[in-house]
PDB file of C-alpha atoms in Angstrom:
ATOM      1  CA  MET A   1      99.506  52.372   8.155  1.00 49.00           C
ATOM      2  CA  VAL A   2      97.861  55.857   7.625  1.00 48.00           C
ATOM      3  CA  LYS A   3      99.495  58.254   9.868  1.00 53.00           C
ATOM      4  CA  ARG A   4      97.386  61.285  10.799  1.00 49.00           C
ATOM      5  CA  ASP A   5      98.585  64.381  12.042  1.00 50.00           C
ATOM      6  CA  PRO A   6      95.881  64.577  14.938  1.00 51.00           C
ATOM      7  CA  LEU A   7      96.209  68.473  14.674  1.00 47.00           C
ATOM      8  CA  GLN A   8      95.557  69.085  11.460  1.00 47.00           C
ATOM      9  CA  PRO A   9      91.962  70.115  10.606  1.00 45.00           C
ATOM     10  CA  ARG A  10      90.003  68.048   8.897  1.00 50.00           C
ATOM     11  CA  GLN A  11      87.971  69.278   5.742  1.00 60.00           C
ATOM     12  CA  SER A  12      85.803  66.185   4.751  1.00 79.00           C
ATOM     13  CA  ASP A  13      82.357  64.945   6.401  1.00 92.00           C
ATOM     14  CA  THR A  14      82.867  61.620   5.137  1.00 96.00           C
ATOM     15  CA  TYR A  15      82.289  58.550   6.959  1.00 98.00           C
ATOM     16  CA  LEU A  16      83.042  55.021   6.150  1.00 98.00           C
ATOM     17  CA  GLY A  17      80.354  52.355   7.853  1.00 97.00           C
ATOM     18  CA  PHE A  18      81.382  48.708   7.838  1.00 97.00           C
ATOM     19  CA  ASP A  19      79.298  45.605   8.129  1.00 93.00           C
ATOM     20  CA  PHE A  20      81.695  43.162  10.070  1.00 94.00           C
ATOM     21  CA  GLY A  21      81.939  39.471   9.464  1.00 88.00           C
ATOM     22  CA  SER A  22      84.159  36.871  10.188  1.00 86.00           C
ATOM     23  CA  LYS A  23      84.356  35.740   5.993  1.00 90.00           C
ATOM     24  CA  LYS A  24      83.493  39.332   4.872  1.00 92.00           C
ATOM     25  CA  ILE A  25      83.250  43.140   5.481  1.00 95.00           C
ATOM     26  CA  GLY A  26      80.962  45.410   3.847  1.00 93.00           C
ATOM     27  CA  ILE A  27      82.008  48.788   3.143  1.00 96.00           C
ATOM     28  CA  ALA A  28      79.558  51.898   2.895  1.00 96.00           C
ATOM     29  CA  VAL A  29      80.479  55.620   2.315  1.00 97.00           C
ATOM     30  CA  GLY A  30      78.383  58.659   3.466  1.00 96.00           C
ATOM     31  CA  GLN A  31      78.201  62.257   3.836  1.00 95.00           C
ATOM     32  CA  ILE A  32      76.643  64.731   6.923  1.00 91.00           C
ATOM     33  CA  THR A  33      75.943  67.007   3.987  1.00 90.00           C
ATOM     34  CA  THR A  34      74.062  64.816   1.616  1.00 91.00           C
ATOM     35  CA  HIS A  35      72.875  62.659   4.837  1.00 92.00           C
ATOM     36  CA  MET A  36      73.142  59.927   2.518  1.00 94.00           C
ATOM     37  CA  ALA A  37      75.275  56.272   2.907  1.00 94.00           C
ATOM     38  CA  SER A  38      76.066  54.456  -0.651  1.00 93.00           C
ATOM     39  CA  PRO A  39      77.202  50.916  -0.715  1.00 92.00           C
ATOM     40  CA  LEU A  40      80.838  51.091  -1.381  1.00 94.00           C
ATOM     41  CA  GLN A  41      82.508  47.428  -1.441  1.00 94.00           C
ATOM     42  CA  THR A  42      82.541  43.803  -0.053  1.00 93.00           C
ATOM     43  CA  LEU A  43      86.331  42.565   1.436  1.00 94.00           C
ATOM     44  CA  ARG A  44      86.691  38.883   1.585  1.00 91.00           C
ATOM     45  CA  ALA A  45      87.863  37.730   4.770  1.00 86.00           C
ATOM     46  CA  VAL A  46      91.414  36.023   4.673  1.00 83.00           C
ATOM     47  CA  ASN A  47      92.011  33.315   7.987  1.00 84.00           C
ATOM     48  CA  GLN A  48      88.894  34.944   9.293  1.00 82.00           C
ATOM     49  CA  ALA A  49      91.155  38.616   9.617  1.00 90.00           C
ATOM     50  CA  PRO A  50      90.543  41.777   7.929  1.00 94.00           C
ATOM     51  CA  ASP A  51      92.249  43.319   4.336  1.00 95.00           C
ATOM     52  CA  TRP A  52      93.763  46.026   6.320  1.00 96.00           C
ATOM     53  CA  ASN A  53      95.525  46.494   2.939  1.00 96.00           C
ATOM     54  CA  THR A  54      92.563  47.611   1.192  1.00 96.00           C
ATOM     55  CA  ILE A  55      90.773  48.953   3.819  1.00 97.00           C
ATOM     56  CA  SER A  56      93.287  51.318   4.191  1.00 97.00           C
ATOM     57  CA  GLN A  57      93.578  52.271   0.659  1.00 97.00           C
ATOM     58  CA  LEU A  58      90.088  52.873   1.508  1.00 97.00           C
ATOM     59  CA  ILE A  59      90.886  55.540   4.327  1.00 97.00           C
ATOM     60  CA  HIS A  60      93.870  56.931   1.766  1.00 96.00           C
ATOM     61  CA  GLU A  61      91.171  57.629  -0.756  1.00 96.00           C
ATOM     62  CA  TRP A  62      88.109  58.927   1.097  1.00 96.00           C
ATOM     63  CA  GLN A  63      90.157  60.433   4.031  1.00 96.00           C
ATOM     64  CA  PRO A  64      86.910  59.752   6.046  1.00 97.00           C
ATOM     65  CA  ILE A  65      86.482  61.866   9.399  1.00 96.00           C
ATOM     66  CA  GLY A  66      85.100  58.483  11.348  1.00 97.00           C
ATOM     67  CA  LEU A  67      84.431  55.445  10.822  1.00 98.00           C
ATOM     68  CA  VAL A  68      81.258  53.402  11.781  1.00 98.00           C
ATOM     69  CA  VAL A  69      80.938  50.144  13.104  1.00 97.00           C
ATOM     70  CA  GLY A  70      77.522  47.327  12.810  1.00 94.00           C
ATOM     71  CA  ILE A  71      77.369  45.940  16.574  1.00 93.00           C
ATOM     72  CA  SER A  72      75.035  42.943  16.605  1.00 85.00           C
ATOM     73  CA  LYS A  73      73.885  41.628  19.601  1.00 79.00           C
ATOM     74  CA  GLN A  74      70.632  39.572  20.665  1.00 76.00           C
ATOM     75  CA  PHE A  75      67.044  40.732  21.002  1.00 76.00           C
ATOM     76  CA  ASP A  76      68.124  40.612  24.710  1.00 81.00           C
ATOM     77  CA  GLY A  77      71.030  42.809  24.323  1.00 78.00           C
ATOM     78  CA  SER A  78      73.569  40.570  25.086  1.00 83.00           C
ATOM     79  CA  ASP A  79      76.025  39.645  22.971  1.00 86.00           C
ATOM     80  CA  ASN A  80      75.810  37.398  19.844  1.00 85.00           C
ATOM     81  CA  PRO A  81      78.905  35.008  19.311  1.00 88.00           C
ATOM     82  CA  ILE A  82      80.697  37.676  17.039  1.00 88.00           C
ATOM     83  CA  THR A  83      79.922  40.642  18.994  1.00 91.00           C
ATOM     84  CA  PRO A  84      83.480  40.051  20.711  1.00 93.00           C
ATOM     85  CA  ARG A  85      85.397  39.969  17.383  1.00 94.00           C
ATOM     86  CA  MET A  86      83.379  43.065  16.223  1.00 94.00           C
ATOM     87  CA  LEU A  87      84.377  45.243  19.052  1.00 95.00           C
ATOM     88  CA  LYS A  88      88.332  44.121  18.572  1.00 96.00           C
ATOM     89  CA  PHE A  89      87.566  45.019  15.053  1.00 97.00           C
ATOM     90  CA  CYS A  90      86.592  48.954  16.482  1.00 97.00           C
ATOM     91  CA  ARG A  91      89.772  48.813  18.457  1.00 97.00           C
ATOM     92  CA  GLN A  92      91.803  47.639  15.388  1.00 97.00           C
ATOM     93  CA  LEU A  93      90.127  50.662  13.618  1.00 98.00           C
ATOM     94  CA  GLU A  94      90.839  53.323  16.136  1.00 97.00           C
ATOM     95  CA  GLY A  95      94.368  51.903  17.165  1.00 97.00           C
ATOM     96  CA  ARG A  96      95.339  52.070  13.441  1.00 97.00           C
ATOM     97  CA  TYR A  97      94.068  54.730  11.659  1.00 98.00           C
ATOM     98  CA  GLN A  98      93.735  56.982  14.895  1.00 97.00           C
ATOM     99  CA  LEU A  99      89.576  58.280  13.851  1.00 97.00           C
ATOM    100  CA  PRO A 100      86.719  57.885  16.040  1.00 97.00           C
ATOM    101  CA  VAL A 101      84.597  54.549  15.678  1.00 98.00           C
ATOM    102  CA  TYR A 102      80.875  54.645  16.492  1.00 97.00           C
ATOM    103  CA  GLN A 103      79.302  51.962  17.117  1.00 95.00           C
ATOM    104  CA  GLN A 104      76.005  51.559  15.604  1.00 92.00           C
ATOM    105  CA  ASP A 105      73.227  48.715  15.884  1.00 85.00           C
ATOM    106  CA  GLU A 106      73.370  46.760  13.628  1.00 81.00           C
ATOM    107  CA  THR A 107      70.548  44.014  14.243  1.00 68.00           C
ATOM    108  CA  LEU A 108      69.028  42.666  11.295  1.00 56.00           C
ATOM    109  CA  SER A 109      70.796  44.816   9.002  1.00 54.00           C
ATOM    110  CA  THR A 110      71.946  42.058   6.667  1.00 55.00           C
ATOM    111  CA  TYR A 111      68.288  40.216   7.035  1.00 58.00           C
ATOM    112  CA  GLU A 112      66.884  43.228   5.610  1.00 59.00           C
ATOM    113  CA  SER A 113      69.134  43.888   3.180  1.00 52.00           C
ATOM    114  CA  LYS A 114      68.880  40.447   1.859  1.00 53.00           C
ATOM    115  CA  GLN A 115      65.063  40.433   1.466  1.00 58.00           C
ATOM    116  CA  LEU A 116      65.429  43.451  -0.264  1.00 58.00           C
ATOM    117  CA  LEU A 117      68.012  42.437  -2.978  1.00 52.00           C
ATOM    118  CA  PHE A 118      66.268  38.784  -2.953  1.00 52.00           C
ATOM    119  CA  ASP A 119      62.401  39.632  -2.643  1.00 57.00           C
ATOM    120  CA  GLU A 120      62.419  42.711  -4.393  1.00 54.00           C
ATOM    121  CA  VAL A 121      65.315  43.453  -7.046  1.00 52.00           C
ATOM    122  CA  LYS A 122      65.271  40.086  -7.608  1.00 55.00           C
ATOM    123  CA  LEU A 123      68.554  39.289  -7.310  1.00 52.00           C
ATOM    124  CA  SER A 124      70.384  36.123  -8.248  1.00 54.00           C
ATOM    125  CA  ALA A 125      71.862  33.838  -4.837  1.00 54.00           C
ATOM    126  CA  THR A 126      75.038  34.401  -6.059  1.00 56.00           C
ATOM    127  CA  LYS A 127      74.833  37.868  -6.833  1.00 57.00           C
ATOM    128  CA  LEU A 128      73.116  38.353  -3.277  1.00 54.00           C
ATOM    129  CA  TRP A 129      76.156  37.066  -1.659  1.00 55.00           C
ATOM    130  CA  GLU A 130      78.660  39.515  -3.497  1.00 64.00           C
ATOM    131  CA  VAL A 131      76.341  42.416  -2.678  1.00 71.00           C
ATOM    132  CA  GLU A 132      74.420  42.048   0.944  1.00 76.00           C
ATOM    133  CA  ASP A 133      77.167  42.878   3.265  1.00 82.00           C
ATOM    134  CA  GLN A 134      78.324  46.185   1.528  1.00 85.00           C
ATOM    135  CA  LEU A 135      74.236  46.707   1.376  1.00 85.00           C
ATOM    136  CA  ALA A 136      74.234  46.318   5.219  1.00 86.00           C
ATOM    137  CA  ALA A 137      77.351  48.493   5.842  1.00 91.00           C
ATOM    138  CA  GLN A 138      74.872  51.347   3.783  1.00 90.00           C
ATOM    139  CA  LEU A 139      72.067  50.476   6.178  1.00 88.00           C
ATOM    140  CA  ILE A 140      74.296  50.897   9.471  1.00 92.00           C
ATOM    141  CA  LEU A 141      75.694  54.222   8.110  1.00 94.00           C
ATOM    142  CA  GLN A 142      72.703  55.515   7.358  1.00 90.00           C
ATOM    143  CA  THR A 143      70.980  54.875  10.489  1.00 90.00           C
ATOM    144  CA  TRP A 144      74.002  55.971  12.081  1.00 94.00           C
ATOM    145  CA  LEU A 145      73.806  59.678   9.852  1.00 94.00           C
ATOM    146  CA  ASN A 146      69.793  59.674  10.717  1.00 89.00           C
ATOM    147  CA  ASN A 147      70.342  59.297  14.118  1.00 87.00           C
ATOM    148  CA  ARG A 148      72.922  61.903  14.402  1.00 83.00           C
ATOM    149  CA  THR A 149      71.338  64.486  12.365  1.00 66.00           C
ATOM    150  CA  GLN A 150      68.087  63.394  14.548  1.00 66.00           C
ATOM    151  CA  ASN A 151      69.755  64.014  17.673  1.00 62.00           C
ATOM    152  CA  ASP A 152      71.460  67.403  16.338  1.00 56.00           C
ATOM    153  CA  PRO A 153      69.796  69.167  13.519  1.00 47.00           C
ATOM    154  CA  HIS A 154      72.732  71.466  13.648  1.00 45.00           C
ATOM    155  CA  GLN A 155      74.577  68.884  11.583  1.00 46.00           C
ATOM    156  CA  LEU A 156      73.257  69.123   8.331  1.00 41.00           C
ATOM    157  CA  LYS A 157      74.244  71.716   6.567  1.00 41.00           C
ATOM    158  CA  ASN A 158      72.607  73.763   4.308  1.00 34.00           C
TER     159      ASN A 158
END
């Protein structure tokens, strides 16, 4: 577990984004200064549990100042069957890494990533399965970065 001195100033403006699933977790990285998110990798869940060792390595490597997790809901706003597990993942991230965790509506993000990769890039089904979640994480994080900048234009550093 990564322990951080809460009084130590953070030098980074990096965020990690997560597309949580019971079989795979897509991860993306983004910065406020560039206002861009990029796909990072896809982790396979072991017995439907996150790969905490790899997540810890990514936290250590990227030194994010916050984490963004996509939360899926029904169109009427009610929970999906996986929503409680997504919220548990948020609590676990916050507890393990002592970082703020922001929730971002991820409705259709995996669907959008599949459409983009399969229809427009013509990726094979096997390759699609490997990268769709990290692209979904990128879409989640990019949406969050866009909303953050729209709500506070001073967040974008020149």
